[in-house]
Short mmCIF file of C-alpha atoms in Angstrom, two decimals:
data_model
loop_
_atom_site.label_atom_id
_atom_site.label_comp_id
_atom_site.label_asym_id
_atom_site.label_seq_id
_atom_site.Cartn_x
_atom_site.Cartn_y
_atom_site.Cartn_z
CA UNK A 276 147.02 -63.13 -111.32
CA UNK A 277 148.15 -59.77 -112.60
CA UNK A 278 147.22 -60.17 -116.16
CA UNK A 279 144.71 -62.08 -118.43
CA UNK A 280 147.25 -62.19 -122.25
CA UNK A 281 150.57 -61.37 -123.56
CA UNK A 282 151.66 -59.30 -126.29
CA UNK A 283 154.88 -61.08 -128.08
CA UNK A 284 156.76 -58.43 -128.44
CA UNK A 285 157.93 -55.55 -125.93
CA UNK A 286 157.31 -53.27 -128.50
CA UNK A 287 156.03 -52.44 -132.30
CA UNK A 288 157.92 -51.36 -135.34
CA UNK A 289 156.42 -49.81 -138.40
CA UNK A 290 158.24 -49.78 -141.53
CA UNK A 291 157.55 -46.10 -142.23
CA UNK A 292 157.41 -45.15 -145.66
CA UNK A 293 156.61 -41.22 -146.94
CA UNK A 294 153.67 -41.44 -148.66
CA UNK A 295 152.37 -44.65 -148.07
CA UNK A 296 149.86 -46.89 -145.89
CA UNK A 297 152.13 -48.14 -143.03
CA UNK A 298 151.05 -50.42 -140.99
CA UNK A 299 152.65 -53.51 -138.59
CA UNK A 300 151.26 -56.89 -136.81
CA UNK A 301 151.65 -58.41 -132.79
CA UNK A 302 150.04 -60.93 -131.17
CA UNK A 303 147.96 -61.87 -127.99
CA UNK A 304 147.91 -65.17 -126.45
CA UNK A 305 145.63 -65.71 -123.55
CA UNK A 306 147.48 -66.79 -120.69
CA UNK A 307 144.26 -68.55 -119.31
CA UNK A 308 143.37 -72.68 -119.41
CA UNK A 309 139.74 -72.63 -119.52
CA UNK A 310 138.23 -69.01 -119.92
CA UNK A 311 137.92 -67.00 -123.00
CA UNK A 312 139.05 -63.56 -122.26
CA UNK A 313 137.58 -59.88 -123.84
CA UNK A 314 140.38 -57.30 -125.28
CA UNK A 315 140.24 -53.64 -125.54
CA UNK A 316 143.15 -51.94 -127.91
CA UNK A 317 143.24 -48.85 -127.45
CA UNK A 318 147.00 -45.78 -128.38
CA UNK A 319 148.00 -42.61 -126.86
CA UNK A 320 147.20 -40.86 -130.02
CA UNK A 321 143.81 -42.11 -131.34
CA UNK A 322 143.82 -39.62 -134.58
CA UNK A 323 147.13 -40.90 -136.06
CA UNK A 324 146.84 -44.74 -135.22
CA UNK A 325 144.56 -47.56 -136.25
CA UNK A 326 143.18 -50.97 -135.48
CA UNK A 327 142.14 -53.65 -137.31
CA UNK A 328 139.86 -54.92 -134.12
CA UNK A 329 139.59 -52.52 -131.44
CA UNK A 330 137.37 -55.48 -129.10
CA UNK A 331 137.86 -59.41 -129.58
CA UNK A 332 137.79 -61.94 -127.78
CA UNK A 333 140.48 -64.81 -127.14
CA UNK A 334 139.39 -68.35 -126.60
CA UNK A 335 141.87 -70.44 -123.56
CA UNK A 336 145.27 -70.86 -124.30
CA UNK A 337 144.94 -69.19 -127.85
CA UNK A 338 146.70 -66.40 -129.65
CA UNK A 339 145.17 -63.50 -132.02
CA UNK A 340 146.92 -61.17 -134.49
CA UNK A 341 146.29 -57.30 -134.45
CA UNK A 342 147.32 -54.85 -137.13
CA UNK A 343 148.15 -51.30 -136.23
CA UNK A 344 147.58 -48.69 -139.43
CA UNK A 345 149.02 -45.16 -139.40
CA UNK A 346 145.33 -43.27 -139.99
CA UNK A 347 146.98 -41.34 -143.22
CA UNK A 348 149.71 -41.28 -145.37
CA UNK A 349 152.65 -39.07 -144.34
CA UNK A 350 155.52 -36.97 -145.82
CA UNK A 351 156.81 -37.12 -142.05
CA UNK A 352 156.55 -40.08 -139.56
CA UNK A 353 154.58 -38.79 -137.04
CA UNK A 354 157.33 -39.04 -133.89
CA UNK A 355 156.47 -38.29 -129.93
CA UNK A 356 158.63 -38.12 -126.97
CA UNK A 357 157.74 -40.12 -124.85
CA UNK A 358 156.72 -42.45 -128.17
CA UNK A 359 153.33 -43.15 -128.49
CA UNK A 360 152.47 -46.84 -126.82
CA UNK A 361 149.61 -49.59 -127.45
CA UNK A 362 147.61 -49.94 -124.28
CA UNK A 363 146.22 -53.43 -123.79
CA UNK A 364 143.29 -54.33 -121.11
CA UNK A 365 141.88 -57.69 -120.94
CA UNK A 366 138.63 -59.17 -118.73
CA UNK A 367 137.65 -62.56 -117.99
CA UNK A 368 134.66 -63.86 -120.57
CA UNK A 369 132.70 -67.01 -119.32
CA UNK A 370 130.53 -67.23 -121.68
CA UNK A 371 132.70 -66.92 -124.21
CA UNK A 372 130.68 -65.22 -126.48
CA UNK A 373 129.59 -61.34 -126.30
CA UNK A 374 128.72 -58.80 -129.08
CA UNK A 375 130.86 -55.57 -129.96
CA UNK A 376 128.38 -53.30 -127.58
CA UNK A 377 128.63 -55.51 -125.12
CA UNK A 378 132.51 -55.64 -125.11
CA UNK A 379 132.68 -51.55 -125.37
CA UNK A 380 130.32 -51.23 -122.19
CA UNK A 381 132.25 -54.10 -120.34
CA UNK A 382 135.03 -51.98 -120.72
CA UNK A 383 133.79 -48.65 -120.14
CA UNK A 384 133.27 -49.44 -116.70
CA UNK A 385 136.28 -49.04 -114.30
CA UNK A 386 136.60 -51.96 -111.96
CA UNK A 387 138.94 -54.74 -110.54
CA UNK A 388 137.27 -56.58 -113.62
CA UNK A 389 139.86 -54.66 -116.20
CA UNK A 390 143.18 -55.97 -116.40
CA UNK A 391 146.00 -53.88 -117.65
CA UNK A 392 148.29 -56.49 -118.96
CA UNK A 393 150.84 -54.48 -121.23
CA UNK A 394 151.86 -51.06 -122.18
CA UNK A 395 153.79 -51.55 -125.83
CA UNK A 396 155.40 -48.16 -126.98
CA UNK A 397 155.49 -47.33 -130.59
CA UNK A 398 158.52 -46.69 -133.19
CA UNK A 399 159.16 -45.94 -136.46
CA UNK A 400 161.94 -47.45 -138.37
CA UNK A 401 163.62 -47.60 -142.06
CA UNK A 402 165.33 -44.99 -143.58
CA UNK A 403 162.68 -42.22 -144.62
CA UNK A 404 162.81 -42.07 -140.84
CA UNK A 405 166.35 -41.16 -140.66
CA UNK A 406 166.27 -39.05 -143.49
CA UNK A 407 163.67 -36.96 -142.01
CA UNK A 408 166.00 -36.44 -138.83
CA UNK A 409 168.81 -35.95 -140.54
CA UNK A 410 167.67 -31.70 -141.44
CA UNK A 411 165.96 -31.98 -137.82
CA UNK A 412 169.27 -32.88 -135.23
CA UNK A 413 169.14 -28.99 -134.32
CA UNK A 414 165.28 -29.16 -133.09
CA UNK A 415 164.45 -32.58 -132.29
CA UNK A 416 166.48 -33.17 -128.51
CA UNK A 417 165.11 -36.90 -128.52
CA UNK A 418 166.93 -37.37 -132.01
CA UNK A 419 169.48 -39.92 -131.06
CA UNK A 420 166.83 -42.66 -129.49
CA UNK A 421 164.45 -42.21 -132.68
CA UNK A 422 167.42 -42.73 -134.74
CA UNK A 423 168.60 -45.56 -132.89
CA UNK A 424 165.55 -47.40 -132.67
CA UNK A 425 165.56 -46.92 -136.81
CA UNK A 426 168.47 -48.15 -137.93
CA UNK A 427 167.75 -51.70 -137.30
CA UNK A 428 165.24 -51.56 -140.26
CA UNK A 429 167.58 -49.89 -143.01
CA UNK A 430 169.90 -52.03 -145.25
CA UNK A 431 173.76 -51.45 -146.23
CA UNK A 432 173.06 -50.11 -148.93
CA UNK A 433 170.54 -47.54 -147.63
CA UNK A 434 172.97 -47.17 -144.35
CA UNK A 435 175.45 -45.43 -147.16
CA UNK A 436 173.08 -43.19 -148.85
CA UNK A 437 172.14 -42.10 -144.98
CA UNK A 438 176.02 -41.71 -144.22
CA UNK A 439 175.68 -39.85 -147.54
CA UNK A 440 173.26 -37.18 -146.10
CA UNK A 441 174.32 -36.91 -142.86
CA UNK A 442 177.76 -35.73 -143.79
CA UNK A 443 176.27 -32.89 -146.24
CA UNK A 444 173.84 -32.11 -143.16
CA UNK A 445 177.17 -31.64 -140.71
CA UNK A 446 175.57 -33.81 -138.31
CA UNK A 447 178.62 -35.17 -136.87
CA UNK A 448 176.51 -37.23 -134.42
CA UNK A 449 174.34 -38.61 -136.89
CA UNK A 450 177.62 -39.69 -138.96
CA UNK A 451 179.43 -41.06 -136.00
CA UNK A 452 176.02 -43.18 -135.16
CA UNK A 453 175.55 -44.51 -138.89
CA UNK A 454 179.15 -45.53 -139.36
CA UNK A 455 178.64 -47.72 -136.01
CA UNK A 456 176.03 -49.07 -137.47
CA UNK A 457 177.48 -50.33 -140.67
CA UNK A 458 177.33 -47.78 -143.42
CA UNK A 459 180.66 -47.85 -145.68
CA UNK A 460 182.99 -44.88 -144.78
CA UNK A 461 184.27 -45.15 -148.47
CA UNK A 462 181.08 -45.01 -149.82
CA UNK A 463 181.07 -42.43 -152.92
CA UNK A 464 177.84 -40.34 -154.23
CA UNK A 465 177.01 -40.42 -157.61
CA UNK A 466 179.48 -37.49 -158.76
CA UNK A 467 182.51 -39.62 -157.07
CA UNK A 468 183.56 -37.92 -154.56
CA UNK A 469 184.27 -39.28 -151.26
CA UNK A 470 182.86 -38.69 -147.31
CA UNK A 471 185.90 -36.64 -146.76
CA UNK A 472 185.68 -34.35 -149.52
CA UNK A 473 181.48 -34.21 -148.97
CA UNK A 474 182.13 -32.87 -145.11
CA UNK A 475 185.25 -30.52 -146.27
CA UNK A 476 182.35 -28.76 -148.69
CA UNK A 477 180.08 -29.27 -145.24
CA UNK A 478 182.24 -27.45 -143.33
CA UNK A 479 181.88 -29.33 -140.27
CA UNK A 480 185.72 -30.55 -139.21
CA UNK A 481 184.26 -32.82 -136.61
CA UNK A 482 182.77 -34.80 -139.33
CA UNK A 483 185.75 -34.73 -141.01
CA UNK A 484 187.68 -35.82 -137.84
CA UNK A 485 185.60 -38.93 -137.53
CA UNK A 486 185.67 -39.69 -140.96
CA UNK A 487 189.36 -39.89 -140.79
CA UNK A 488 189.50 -41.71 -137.76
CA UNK A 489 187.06 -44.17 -139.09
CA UNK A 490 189.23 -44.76 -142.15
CA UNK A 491 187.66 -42.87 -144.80
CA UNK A 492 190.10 -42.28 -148.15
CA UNK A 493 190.09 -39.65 -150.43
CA UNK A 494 190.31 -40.04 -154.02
CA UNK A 495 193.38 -37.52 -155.86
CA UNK A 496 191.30 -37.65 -159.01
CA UNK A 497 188.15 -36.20 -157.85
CA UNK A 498 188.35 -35.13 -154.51
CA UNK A 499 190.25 -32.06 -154.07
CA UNK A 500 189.69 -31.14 -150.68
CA UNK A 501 192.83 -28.60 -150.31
CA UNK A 502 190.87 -26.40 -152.85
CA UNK A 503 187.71 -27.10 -151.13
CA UNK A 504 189.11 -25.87 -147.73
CA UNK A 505 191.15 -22.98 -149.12
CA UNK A 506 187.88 -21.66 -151.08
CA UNK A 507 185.98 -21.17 -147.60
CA UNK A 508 189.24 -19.47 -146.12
CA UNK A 509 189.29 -22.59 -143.85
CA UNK A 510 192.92 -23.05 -142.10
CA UNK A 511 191.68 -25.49 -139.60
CA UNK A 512 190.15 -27.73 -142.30
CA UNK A 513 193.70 -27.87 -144.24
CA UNK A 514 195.62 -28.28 -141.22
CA UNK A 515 193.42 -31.19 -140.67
CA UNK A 516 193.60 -32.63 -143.97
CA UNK A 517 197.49 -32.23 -144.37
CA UNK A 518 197.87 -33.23 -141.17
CA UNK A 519 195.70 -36.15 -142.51
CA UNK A 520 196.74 -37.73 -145.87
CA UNK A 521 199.91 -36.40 -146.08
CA UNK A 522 201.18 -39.38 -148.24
CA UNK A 523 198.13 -38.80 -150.41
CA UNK A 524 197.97 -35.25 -150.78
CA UNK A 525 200.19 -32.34 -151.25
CA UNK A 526 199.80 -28.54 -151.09
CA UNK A 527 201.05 -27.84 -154.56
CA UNK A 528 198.75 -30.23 -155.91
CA UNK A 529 196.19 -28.98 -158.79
CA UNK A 530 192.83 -29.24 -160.04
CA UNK A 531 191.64 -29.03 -163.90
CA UNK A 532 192.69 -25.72 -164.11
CA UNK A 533 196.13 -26.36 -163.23
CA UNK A 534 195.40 -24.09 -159.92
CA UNK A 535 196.67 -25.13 -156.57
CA UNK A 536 195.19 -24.03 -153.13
CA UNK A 537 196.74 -21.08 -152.84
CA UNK A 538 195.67 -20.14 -156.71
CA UNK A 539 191.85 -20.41 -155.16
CA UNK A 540 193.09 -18.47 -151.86
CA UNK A 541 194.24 -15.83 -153.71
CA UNK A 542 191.31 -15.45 -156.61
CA UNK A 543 188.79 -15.10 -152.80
CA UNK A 544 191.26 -12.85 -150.99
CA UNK A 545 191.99 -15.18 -148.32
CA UNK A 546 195.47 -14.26 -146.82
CA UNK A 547 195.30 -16.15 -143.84
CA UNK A 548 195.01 -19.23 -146.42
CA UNK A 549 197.79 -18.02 -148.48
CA UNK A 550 200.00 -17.28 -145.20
CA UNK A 551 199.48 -20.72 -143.51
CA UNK A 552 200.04 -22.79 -147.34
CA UNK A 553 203.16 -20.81 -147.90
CA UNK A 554 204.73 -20.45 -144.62
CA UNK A 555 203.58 -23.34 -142.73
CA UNK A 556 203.03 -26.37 -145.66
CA UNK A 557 205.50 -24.88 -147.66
CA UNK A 558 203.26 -24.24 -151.06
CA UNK A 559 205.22 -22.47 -153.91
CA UNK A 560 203.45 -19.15 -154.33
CA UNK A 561 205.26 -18.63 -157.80
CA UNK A 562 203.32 -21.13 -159.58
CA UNK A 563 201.17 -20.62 -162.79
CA UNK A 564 198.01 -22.31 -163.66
CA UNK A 565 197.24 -23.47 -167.25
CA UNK A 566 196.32 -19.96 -168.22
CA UNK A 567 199.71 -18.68 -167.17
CA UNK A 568 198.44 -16.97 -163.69
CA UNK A 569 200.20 -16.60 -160.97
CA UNK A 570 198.39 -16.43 -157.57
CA UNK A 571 199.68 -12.61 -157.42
CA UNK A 572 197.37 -11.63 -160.48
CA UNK A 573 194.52 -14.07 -159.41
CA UNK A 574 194.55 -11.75 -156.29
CA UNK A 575 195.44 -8.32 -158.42
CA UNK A 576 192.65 -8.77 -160.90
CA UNK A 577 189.95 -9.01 -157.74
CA UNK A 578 191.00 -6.14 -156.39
CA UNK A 579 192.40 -8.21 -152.40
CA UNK A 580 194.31 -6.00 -151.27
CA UNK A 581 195.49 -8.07 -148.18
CA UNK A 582 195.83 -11.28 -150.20
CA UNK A 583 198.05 -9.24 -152.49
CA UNK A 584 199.96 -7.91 -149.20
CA UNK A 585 200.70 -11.62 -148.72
CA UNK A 586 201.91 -12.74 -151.57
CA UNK A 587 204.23 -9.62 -152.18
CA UNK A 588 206.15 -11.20 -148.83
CA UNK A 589 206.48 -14.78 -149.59
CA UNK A 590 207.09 -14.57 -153.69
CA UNK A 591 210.08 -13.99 -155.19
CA UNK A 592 209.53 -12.50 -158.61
CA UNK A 593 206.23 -13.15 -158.79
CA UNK A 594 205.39 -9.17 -159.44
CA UNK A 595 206.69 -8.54 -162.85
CA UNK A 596 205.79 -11.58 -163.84
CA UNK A 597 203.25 -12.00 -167.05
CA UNK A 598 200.46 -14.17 -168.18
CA UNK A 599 200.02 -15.93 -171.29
CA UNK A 600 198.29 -12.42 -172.52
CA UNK A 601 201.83 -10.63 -171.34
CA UNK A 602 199.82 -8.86 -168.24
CA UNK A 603 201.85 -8.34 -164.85
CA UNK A 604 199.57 -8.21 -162.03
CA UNK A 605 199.81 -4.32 -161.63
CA UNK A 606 198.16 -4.50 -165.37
CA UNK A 607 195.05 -6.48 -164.32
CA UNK A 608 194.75 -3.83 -161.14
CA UNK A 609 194.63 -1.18 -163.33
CA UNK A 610 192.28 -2.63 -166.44
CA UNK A 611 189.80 -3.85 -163.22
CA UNK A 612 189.88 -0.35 -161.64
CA UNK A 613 191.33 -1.65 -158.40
CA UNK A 614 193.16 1.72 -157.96
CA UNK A 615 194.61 0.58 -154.15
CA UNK A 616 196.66 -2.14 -155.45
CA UNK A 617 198.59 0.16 -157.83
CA UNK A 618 201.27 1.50 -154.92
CA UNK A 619 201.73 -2.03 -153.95
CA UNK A 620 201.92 -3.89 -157.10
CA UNK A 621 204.07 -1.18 -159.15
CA UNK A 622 204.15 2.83 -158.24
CA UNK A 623 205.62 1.98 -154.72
CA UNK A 624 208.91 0.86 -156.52
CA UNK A 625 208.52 3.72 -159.43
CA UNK A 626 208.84 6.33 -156.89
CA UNK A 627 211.28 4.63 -155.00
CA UNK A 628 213.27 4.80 -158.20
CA UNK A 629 212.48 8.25 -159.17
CA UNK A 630 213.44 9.34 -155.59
CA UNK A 631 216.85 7.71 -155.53
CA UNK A 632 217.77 9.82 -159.14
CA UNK A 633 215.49 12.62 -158.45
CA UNK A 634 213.34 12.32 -161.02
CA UNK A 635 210.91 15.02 -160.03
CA UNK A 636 208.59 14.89 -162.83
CA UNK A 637 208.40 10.90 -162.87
CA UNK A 638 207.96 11.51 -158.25
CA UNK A 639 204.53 13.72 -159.00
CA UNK A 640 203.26 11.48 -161.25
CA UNK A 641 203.44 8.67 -159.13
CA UNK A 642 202.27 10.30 -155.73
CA UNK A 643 199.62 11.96 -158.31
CA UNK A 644 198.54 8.31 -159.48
CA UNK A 645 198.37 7.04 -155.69
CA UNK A 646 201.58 5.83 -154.65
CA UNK A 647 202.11 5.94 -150.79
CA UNK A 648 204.86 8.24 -149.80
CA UNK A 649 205.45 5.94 -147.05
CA UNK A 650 205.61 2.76 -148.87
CA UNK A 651 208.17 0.66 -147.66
CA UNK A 652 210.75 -1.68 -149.83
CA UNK A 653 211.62 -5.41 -148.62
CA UNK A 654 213.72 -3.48 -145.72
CA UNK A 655 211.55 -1.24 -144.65
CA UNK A 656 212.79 1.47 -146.36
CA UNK A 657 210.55 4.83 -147.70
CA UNK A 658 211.64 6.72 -150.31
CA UNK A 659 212.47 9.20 -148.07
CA UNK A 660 215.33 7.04 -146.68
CA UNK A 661 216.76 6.31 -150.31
CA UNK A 662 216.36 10.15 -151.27
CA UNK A 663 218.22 11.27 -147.59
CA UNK A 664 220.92 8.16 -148.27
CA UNK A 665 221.98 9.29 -152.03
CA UNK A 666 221.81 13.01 -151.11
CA UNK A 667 218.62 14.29 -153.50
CA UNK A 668 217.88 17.27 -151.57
CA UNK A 669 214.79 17.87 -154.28
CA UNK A 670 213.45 14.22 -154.04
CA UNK A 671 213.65 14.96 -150.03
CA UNK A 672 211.54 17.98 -150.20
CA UNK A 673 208.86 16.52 -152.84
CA UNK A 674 208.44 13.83 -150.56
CA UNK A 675 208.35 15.90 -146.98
CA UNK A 676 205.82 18.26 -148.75
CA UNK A 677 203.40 15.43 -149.64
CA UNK A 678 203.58 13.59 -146.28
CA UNK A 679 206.36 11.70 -146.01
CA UNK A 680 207.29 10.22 -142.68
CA UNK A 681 210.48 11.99 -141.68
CA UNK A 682 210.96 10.02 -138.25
CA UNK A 683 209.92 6.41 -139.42
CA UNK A 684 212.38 3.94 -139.06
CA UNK A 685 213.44 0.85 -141.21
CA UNK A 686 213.83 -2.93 -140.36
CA UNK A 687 217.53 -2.36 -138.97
CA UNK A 688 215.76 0.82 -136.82
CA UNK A 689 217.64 3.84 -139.34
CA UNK A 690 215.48 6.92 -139.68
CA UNK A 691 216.45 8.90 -142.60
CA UNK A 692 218.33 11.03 -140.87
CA UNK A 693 220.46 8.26 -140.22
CA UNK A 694 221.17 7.59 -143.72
CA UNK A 695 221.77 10.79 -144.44
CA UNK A 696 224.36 11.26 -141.68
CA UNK A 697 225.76 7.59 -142.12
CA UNK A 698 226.08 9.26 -145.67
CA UNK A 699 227.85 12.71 -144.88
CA UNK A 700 224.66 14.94 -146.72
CA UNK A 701 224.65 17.77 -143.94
CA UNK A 702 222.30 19.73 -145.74
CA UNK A 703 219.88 16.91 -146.12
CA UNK A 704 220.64 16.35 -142.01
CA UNK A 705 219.86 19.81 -141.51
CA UNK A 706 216.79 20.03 -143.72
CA UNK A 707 215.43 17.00 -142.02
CA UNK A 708 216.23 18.17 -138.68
CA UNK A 709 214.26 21.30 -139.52
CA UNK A 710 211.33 19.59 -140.62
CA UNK A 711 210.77 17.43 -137.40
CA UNK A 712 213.59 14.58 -137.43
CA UNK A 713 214.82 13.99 -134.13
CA UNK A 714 218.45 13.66 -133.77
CA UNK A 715 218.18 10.86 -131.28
CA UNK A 716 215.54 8.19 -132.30
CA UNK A 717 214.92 4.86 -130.40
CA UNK A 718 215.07 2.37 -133.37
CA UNK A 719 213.50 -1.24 -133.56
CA UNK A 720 216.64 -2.76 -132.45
CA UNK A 721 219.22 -0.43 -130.68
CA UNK A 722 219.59 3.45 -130.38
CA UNK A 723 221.54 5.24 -132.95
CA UNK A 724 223.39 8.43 -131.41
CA UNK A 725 223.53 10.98 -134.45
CA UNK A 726 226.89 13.81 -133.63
CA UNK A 727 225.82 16.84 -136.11
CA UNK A 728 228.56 18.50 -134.33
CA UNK A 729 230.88 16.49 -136.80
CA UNK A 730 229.52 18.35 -139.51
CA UNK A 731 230.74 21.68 -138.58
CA UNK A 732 234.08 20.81 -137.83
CA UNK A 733 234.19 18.05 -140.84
CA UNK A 734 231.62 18.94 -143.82
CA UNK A 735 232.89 16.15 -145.98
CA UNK A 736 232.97 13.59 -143.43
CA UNK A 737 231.33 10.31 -144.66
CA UNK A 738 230.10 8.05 -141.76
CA UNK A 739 229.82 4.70 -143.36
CA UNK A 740 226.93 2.89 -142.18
CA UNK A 741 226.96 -0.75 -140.34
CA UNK A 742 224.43 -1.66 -142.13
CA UNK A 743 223.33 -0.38 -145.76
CA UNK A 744 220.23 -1.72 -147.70
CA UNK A 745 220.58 0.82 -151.03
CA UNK A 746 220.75 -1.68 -153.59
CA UNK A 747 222.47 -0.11 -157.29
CA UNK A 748 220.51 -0.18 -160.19
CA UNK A 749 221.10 -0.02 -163.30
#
């Protein structure tokens, strides 16, 4: 015979609850026909775990209860890896009858008289357990068996307020583990807002990843997740969700404020945001919120210049636009002090104009106010280029005095010595040539021969360009 009793279960769960006396119940039936047998109880961690009997005895074929009693009340169930077991030893009692002393001395002595008969490990279940773990996945490496072993003692409705925490913890194993078990993947806090839009404000896309795959909706009137991904600059988060709910959601949708994604990209001075709504979901960029924004002076009035950069190449009109106050972005640059958006937003084009009718006086006041000299149009031409192309031999040598680029070429590859050959202005050649231009340039896209000999021989020949971007204005 190997052992004198058996314990009925394998092993013992207590219902752990913060605060509180915890405590759960087994039994021991003696496994012998005609002989009492002695007990010792005894755990792995004698300052955290009680019993109600630590010595009894067991009369033939009988069973006993025990109670094991967490010592204290706890803020924190007091985990172990390996968990912390019951140890039970049993000896054979003829008599029947012996006192407490003489049970402790009968089995302080080591001998073939002790039986061990079971080993019973220890867990902790309900959900304080799990909601413990949930902040602890990161330093805890024997988290998934403690959470497995508690789940069994939590109910649905506790399973959803886990799920609930979980996904604003990012623990994407956690989430994938309570979802198997049971808890509602449409489950909604107490604001109304759904799992999805919870782990979008998490930040976690794995979370979100298995919340879609598990079937998790969203919810158009309070969940806006678009907003919620474009406010963390999170491109991977709205591909996801596009990607997603695509019958459910759209990129031009709006929140209370009549903003849409790109509104919120803009107001942070996320471009890659504004670049992947516009470009890649197709998002209108020359939309107005309730106040009569567009995303151009969200991005103007907080000073991004990148996000501003952006928006300049996918809007239309969106620059001279106004609010419901009449302000143009360039306006709410300029009352917020955000002096490196004025070239972009406004005194780019000024001088461009100035430079095309040689408007000296309005030229200095524009490089004097911080307009680049080498700010380029929608075609990549400088002022320089639209000075050299309508022959203003003063605008050319305001600009080549403060800096202007006399060799950069525009999106068809033209220097401005191209234009002003293409345009028959041999002075304006000449001047250029004398300041640096070289009279054979390598452009983006082919390599323009320039002849100045033609200008000797023919001083009013025109060459007319193949390919002219000067645009007349009135």
């Amino acid at each position: 015979m190997d052992r004198l009793v058996k314990a009925d279960v394998k092993e013992v769960e207590i219902a752990f609850k913060r605060g509180q006396k915890c405590s759960t119940t087994f039994r021991l039936t003696n496994l012998m026909h005609t002989m009492a047998v002695a007990v010792s109880l005894t755990t792995t961690n004698a300052s955290v775990f009680l019993f109600n009997q630590l010595y009894s005895i067991i009369p033939p074929l009988s069973s006993s209860s025990y109670t094991l009693i967490l010592s204290q009340p706890s803020d924190r169930p007091p985990l172990s890896a390996p968990p912390d077991v019951i140890s039970v030893k049993s000896s054979m009692l003829p008599t029947g009858k012996a006192h407490q002393d003489d049970l402790r001395r009968l089995f302080a002595k080591p001998g073939p008289h002790v039986f061990r008969d079971a080993t019973i490990p220890i867990f902790f279940v309900g959900p304080h357990v799990i909601e413990f773990l949930i902040p602890q996945h990161t330093r805890i490496p024997e988290i998934s068996s403690f959470f497995n072993k508690a789940v069994p003692g939590c109910t649905a409705s506790q399973l959803c307020m886990l799920l609930n925490n979980a996904v604003v913890s990012a623990n994407e194993n956690l989430v994938a583990s309570l979802i198997d078990s049971g808890a509602d993947v449409n489950y909604k806090d107490s604001d109304g807002r759904s799992m999805i839009s919870l782990a979008v404000k998490a930040g976690n896309i794995d979370v979100v990843k298995i919340l879609v795959a598990s079937g998790s909706r969203i919810d158009n009137s309070t969940d806006h997740v678009l907003h919620d991904a474009a406010a963390m600059n999170r491109v991977d988060l709205l591909d996801a969700l596009i990607s997603a709910f695509a019958d459910t959601i759209g990129v031009n949708s709006t929140d209370s404020n009549g903003r849409t994604p790109i509104h919120v990209a803009a107001s942070k001075g996320h471009a890659q945001v504004i670049q992947f709504c516009a470009t890649v979901a197709g998002a209108n960029t020359d939309v107005f919120d309730k106040m009569g924004s567009s995303p151009l002076h969200l991005a103007a009035e907080n000073g991004h210049l990148e996000a501003v950069k952006c928006l300049l190449n996918c809007s239309n009109y969106a620059k001279y636009t106004v609010d419901k106050e009449g302000k143009t972005a360039f306006t709410l640059a300029v009352e917020n002090g955000h002096t490196h958006l004025y070239d972009l937003l406004q005194l780019g084009d000024a001088l461009h104009r100035a430079a095309r009718v040689e408007d000296v006086h309005a030229m200095k006041s524009c490089l004097a106010e911080g307009a680049s000299v080498n700010g380029r149009d929608q075609n990549g031409w400088t002022a320089l280029h639209r000075a050299a192309f309508k022959g203003k031999i003063e605008s050319v040598n305001i600009l080549l005095n403060h800096g202007a680029g006399v060799n950069v070429v525009d999106d068809a590859g033209y220097t401005p010595l191209h234009c002003a050959v293409m345009a028959g202005h041999v002075e304006i050649a000449v001047l250029l040539i004398a300041r640096g231009a070289k009279a054979n340039v390598k452009s983006l896209k082919r390599l323009v021969p320039l002849n100045l000999d033609c200008f000797k021989n023919h001083p009013s020949l025109i060459v007319q360009p193949p390919l002219c971007h000067e645009k007349e204005q009135a």
